[in-house]
Tab-separated table of C-alpha atoms in Angstrom:
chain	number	residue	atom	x	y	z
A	1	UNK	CA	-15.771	20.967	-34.477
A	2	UNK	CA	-18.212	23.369	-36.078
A	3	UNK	CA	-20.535	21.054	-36.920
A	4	UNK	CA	-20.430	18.540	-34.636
A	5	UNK	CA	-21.396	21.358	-31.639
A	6	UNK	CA	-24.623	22.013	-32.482
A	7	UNK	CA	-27.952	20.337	-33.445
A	8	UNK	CA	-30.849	22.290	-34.785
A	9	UNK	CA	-32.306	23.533	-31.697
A	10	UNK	CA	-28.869	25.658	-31.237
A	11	UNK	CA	-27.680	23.454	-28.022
A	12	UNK	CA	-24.561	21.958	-27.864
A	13	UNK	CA	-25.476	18.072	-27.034
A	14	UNK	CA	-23.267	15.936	-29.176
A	15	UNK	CA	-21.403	13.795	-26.669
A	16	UNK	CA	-18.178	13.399	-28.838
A	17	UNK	CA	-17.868	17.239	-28.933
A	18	UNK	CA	-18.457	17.736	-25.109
A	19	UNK	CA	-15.788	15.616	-24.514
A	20	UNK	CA	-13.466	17.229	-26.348
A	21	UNK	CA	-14.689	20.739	-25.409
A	22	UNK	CA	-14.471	20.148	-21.544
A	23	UNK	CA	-11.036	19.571	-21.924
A	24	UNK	CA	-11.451	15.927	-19.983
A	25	UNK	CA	-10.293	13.896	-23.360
A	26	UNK	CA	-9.639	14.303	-27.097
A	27	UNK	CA	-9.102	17.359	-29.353
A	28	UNK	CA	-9.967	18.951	-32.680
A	29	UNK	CA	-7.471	17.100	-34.912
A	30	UNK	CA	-8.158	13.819	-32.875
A	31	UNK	CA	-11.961	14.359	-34.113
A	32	UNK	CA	-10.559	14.852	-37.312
A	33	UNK	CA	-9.101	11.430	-37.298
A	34	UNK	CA	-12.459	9.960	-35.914
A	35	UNK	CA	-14.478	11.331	-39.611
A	36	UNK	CA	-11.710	12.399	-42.098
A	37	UNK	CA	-8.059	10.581	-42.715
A	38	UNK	CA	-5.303	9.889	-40.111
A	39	UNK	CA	-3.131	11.970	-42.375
A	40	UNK	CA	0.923	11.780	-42.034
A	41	UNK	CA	2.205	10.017	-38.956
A	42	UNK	CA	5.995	10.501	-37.454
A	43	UNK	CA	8.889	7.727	-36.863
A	44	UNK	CA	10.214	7.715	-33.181
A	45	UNK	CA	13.325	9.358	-34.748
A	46	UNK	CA	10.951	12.701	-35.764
A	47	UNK	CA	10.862	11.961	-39.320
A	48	UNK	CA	7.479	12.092	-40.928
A	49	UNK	CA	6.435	9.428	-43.270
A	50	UNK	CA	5.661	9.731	-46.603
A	51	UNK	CA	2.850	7.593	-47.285
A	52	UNK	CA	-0.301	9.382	-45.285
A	53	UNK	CA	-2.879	7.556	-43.547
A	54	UNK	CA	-5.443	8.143	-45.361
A	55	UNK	CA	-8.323	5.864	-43.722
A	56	UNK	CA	-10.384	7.395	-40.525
A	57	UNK	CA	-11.066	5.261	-37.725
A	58	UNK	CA	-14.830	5.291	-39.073
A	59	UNK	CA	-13.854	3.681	-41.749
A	60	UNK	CA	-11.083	0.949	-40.059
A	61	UNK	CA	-7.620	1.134	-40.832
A	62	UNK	CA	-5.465	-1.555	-43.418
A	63	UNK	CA	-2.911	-3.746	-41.591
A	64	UNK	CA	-0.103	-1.630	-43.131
A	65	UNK	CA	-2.148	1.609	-42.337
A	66	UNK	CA	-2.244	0.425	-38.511
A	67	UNK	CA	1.353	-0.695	-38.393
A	68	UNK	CA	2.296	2.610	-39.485
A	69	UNK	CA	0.306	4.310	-36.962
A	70	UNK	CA	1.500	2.788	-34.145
A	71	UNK	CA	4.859	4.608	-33.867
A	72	UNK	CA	3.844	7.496	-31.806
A	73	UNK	CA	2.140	5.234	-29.261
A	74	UNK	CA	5.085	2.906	-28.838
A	75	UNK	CA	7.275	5.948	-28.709
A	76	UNK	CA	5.080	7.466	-26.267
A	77	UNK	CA	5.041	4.821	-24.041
A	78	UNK	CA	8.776	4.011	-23.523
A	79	UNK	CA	9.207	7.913	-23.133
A	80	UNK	CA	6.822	8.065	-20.253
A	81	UNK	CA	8.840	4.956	-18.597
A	82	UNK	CA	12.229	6.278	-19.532
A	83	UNK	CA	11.862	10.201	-19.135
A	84	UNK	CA	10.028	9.768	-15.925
A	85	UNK	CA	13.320	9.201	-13.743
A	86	UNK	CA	14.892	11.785	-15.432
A	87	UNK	CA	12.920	14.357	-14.761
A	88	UNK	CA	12.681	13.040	-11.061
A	89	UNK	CA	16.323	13.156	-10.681
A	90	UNK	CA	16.818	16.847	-12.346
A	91	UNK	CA	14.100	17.732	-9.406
A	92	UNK	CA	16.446	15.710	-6.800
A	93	UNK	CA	19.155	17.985	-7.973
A	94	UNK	CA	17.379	21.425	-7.682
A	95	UNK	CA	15.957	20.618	-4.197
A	96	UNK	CA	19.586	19.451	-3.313
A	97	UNK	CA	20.885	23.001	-4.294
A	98	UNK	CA	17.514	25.255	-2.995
A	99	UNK	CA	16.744	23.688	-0.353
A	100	UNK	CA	18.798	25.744	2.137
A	101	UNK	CA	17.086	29.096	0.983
A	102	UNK	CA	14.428	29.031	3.938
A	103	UNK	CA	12.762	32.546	4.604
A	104	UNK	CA	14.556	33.703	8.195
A	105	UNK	CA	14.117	37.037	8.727
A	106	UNK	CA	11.583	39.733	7.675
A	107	UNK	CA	14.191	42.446	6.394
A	108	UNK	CA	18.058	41.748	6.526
A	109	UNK	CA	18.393	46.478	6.140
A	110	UNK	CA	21.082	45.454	2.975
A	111	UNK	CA	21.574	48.650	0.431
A	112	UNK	CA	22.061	46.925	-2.710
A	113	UNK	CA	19.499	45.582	-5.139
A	114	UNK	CA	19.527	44.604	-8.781
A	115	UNK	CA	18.597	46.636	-11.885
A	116	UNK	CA	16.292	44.658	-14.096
A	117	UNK	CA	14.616	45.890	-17.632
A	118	UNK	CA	11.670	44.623	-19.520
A	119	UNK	CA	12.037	42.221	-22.250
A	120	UNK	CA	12.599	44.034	-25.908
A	121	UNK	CA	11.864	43.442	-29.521
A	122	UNK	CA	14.807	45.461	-31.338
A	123	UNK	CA	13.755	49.075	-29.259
A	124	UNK	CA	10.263	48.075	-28.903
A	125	UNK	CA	8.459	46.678	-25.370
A	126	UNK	CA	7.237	43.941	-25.551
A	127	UNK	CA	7.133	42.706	-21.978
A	128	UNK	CA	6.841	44.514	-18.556
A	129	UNK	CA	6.278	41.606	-16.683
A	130	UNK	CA	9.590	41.579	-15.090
A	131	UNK	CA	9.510	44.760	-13.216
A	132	UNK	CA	5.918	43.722	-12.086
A	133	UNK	CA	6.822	40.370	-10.413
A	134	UNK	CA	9.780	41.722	-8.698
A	135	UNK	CA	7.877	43.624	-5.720
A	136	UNK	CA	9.538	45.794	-3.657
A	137	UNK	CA	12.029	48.660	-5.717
A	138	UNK	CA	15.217	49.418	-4.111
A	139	UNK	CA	14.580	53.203	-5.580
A	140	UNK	CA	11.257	55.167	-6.156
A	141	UNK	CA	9.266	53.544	-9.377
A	142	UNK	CA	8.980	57.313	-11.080
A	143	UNK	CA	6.706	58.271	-14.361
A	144	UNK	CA	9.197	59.571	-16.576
A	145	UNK	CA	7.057	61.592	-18.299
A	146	UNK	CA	4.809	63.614	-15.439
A	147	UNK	CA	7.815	62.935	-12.720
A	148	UNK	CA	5.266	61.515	-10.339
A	149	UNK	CA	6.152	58.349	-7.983
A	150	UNK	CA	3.917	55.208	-8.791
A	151	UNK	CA	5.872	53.013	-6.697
A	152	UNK	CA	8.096	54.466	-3.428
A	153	UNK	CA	11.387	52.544	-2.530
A	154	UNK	CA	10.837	49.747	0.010
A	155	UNK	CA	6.692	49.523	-0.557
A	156	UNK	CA	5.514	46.596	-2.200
A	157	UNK	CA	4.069	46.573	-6.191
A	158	UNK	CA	0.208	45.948	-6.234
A	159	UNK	CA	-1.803	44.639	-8.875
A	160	UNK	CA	-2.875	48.519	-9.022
A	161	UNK	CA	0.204	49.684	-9.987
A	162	UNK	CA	0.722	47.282	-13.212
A	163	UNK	CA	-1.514	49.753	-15.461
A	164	UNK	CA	0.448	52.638	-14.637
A	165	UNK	CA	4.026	50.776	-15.075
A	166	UNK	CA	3.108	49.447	-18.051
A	167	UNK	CA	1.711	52.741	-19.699
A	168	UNK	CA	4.397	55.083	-18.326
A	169	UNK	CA	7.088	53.131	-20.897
A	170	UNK	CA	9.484	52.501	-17.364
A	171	UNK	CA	12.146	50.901	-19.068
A	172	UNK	CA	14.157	50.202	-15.669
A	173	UNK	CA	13.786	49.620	-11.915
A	174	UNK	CA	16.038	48.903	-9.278
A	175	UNK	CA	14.907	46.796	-7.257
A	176	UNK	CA	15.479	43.867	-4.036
A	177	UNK	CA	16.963	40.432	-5.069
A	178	UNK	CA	17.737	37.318	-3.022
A	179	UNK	CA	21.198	37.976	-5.001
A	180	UNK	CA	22.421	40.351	-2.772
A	181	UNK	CA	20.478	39.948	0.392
A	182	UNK	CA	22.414	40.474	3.575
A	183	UNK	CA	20.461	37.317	5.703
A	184	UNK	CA	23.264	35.428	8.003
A	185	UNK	CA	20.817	31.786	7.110
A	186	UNK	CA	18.889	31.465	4.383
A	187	UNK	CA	17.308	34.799	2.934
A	188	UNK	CA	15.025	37.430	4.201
A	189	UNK	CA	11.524	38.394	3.582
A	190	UNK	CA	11.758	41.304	2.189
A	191	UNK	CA	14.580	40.931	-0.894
A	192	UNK	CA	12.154	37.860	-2.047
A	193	UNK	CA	8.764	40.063	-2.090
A	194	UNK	CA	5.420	38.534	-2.220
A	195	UNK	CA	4.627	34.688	-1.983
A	196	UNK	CA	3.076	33.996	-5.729
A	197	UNK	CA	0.603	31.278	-4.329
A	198	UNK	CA	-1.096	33.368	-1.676
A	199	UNK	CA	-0.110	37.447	-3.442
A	200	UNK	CA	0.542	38.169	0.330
A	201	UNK	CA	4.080	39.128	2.199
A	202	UNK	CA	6.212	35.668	2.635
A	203	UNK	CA	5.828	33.979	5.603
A	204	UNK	CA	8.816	33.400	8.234
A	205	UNK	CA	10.035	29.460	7.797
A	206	UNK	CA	8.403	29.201	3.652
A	207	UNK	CA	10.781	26.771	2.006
A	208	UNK	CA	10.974	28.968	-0.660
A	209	UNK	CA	14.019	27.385	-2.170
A	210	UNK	CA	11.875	24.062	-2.398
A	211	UNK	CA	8.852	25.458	-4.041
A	212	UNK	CA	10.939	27.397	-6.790
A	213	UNK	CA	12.553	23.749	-7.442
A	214	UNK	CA	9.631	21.984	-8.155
A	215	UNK	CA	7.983	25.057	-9.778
């Protein structure tokens, strides 16, 4: 990729490279297979073969050499006919189970919450994101260390607050869950936080239910 990216005037112009760069078709080890060898190709079962490939499309490939590297495309094709109503009916069946959680009220007052922790390697952090995303803590988010309150119960978490979760070493909150929300229909505003498309409070009447299906 290296040297295909540049000419001597230091500007990137070689088409085959801008292609690939831009992201709109091709890759590295597709290039590769443009100048260099094919290399080892797999059988629609996963098995690699043993012979490599060892012609570049430069060059041409061998009758055998082609036959051989038409696997993955013929595998690739029948999966995208055969997988695609699969993974149409899975989404049939989440909408079919989430579609009745509709946001109906702003704040259904319930007292419990769930306690969630951030994801560990052995006693090590490695991941604070779940106390991040879940916005509004049932209790005060407190800095164990200095005792002061980052987050107070019922506010909502703002990207501002992140830094000061994550350096504190919080290794619990308690917080508001659509798992115990109180709402008669549907769930409330309030236990499901902030709408991740727009960072804003959820609107009255999202089908959130939907969108987390086909998320």
């Amino acid at each position: 990729m290296k040297s295909i990216s540049t000419i001597e005037s230091g500007k990137p112009v070689n088409s085959v490279w801008m292609m690939a760069h831009s992201g709109a078709r091709g890759s590295a080890a597709q290039i590769k297979q443009l100048a260099g060898m094919r290399g080892l190709m797999a059988k629609p079962s996963g098995e690699i073969i043993e012979t490599p490939i060892k012609s570049s499309f430069k060059e041409g490939l061998r009758c055998v050499e082609y036959f051989n590297s038409t696997h993955g495309a013929r595998k690739g094709l029948a999966d995208t006919a055969l997988k695609t109503a699969n993974s149409g009916y899975l989404t049939r069946r989440l909408v079919d189970v989430a579609q009745d959680c509709i946001i109906t009220v702003e704040d259904c007052g319930t007292t419990e919450g769930i306690t969630i922790r951030p994801a560990t390697n052995g006693s090590e952090i490695v991941d604070h994101s779940q106390i991040e995303y879940w916005e509004i803590p049932r209790a005060d988010l407190v800095n164990l260390e200095t005792n002061e309150v980052i987050v107070k119960q019922g506010e909502m978490v703002e990207e501002d607050h992140l830094e000061d979760i994550d350096k504190c070493g919080l290794n619990q909150a308690y917080i508001r869950s659509v798992l115990v929300c109180n709402a008669p229909v549907g769930i409330c505003g309030t236990c499901y936080g902030r709408d991740l498309a727009r960072g804003t409070t959820v609107n009255i009447g999202e089908a959130v239910g939907v969108i987390a299906a086909q998320s």
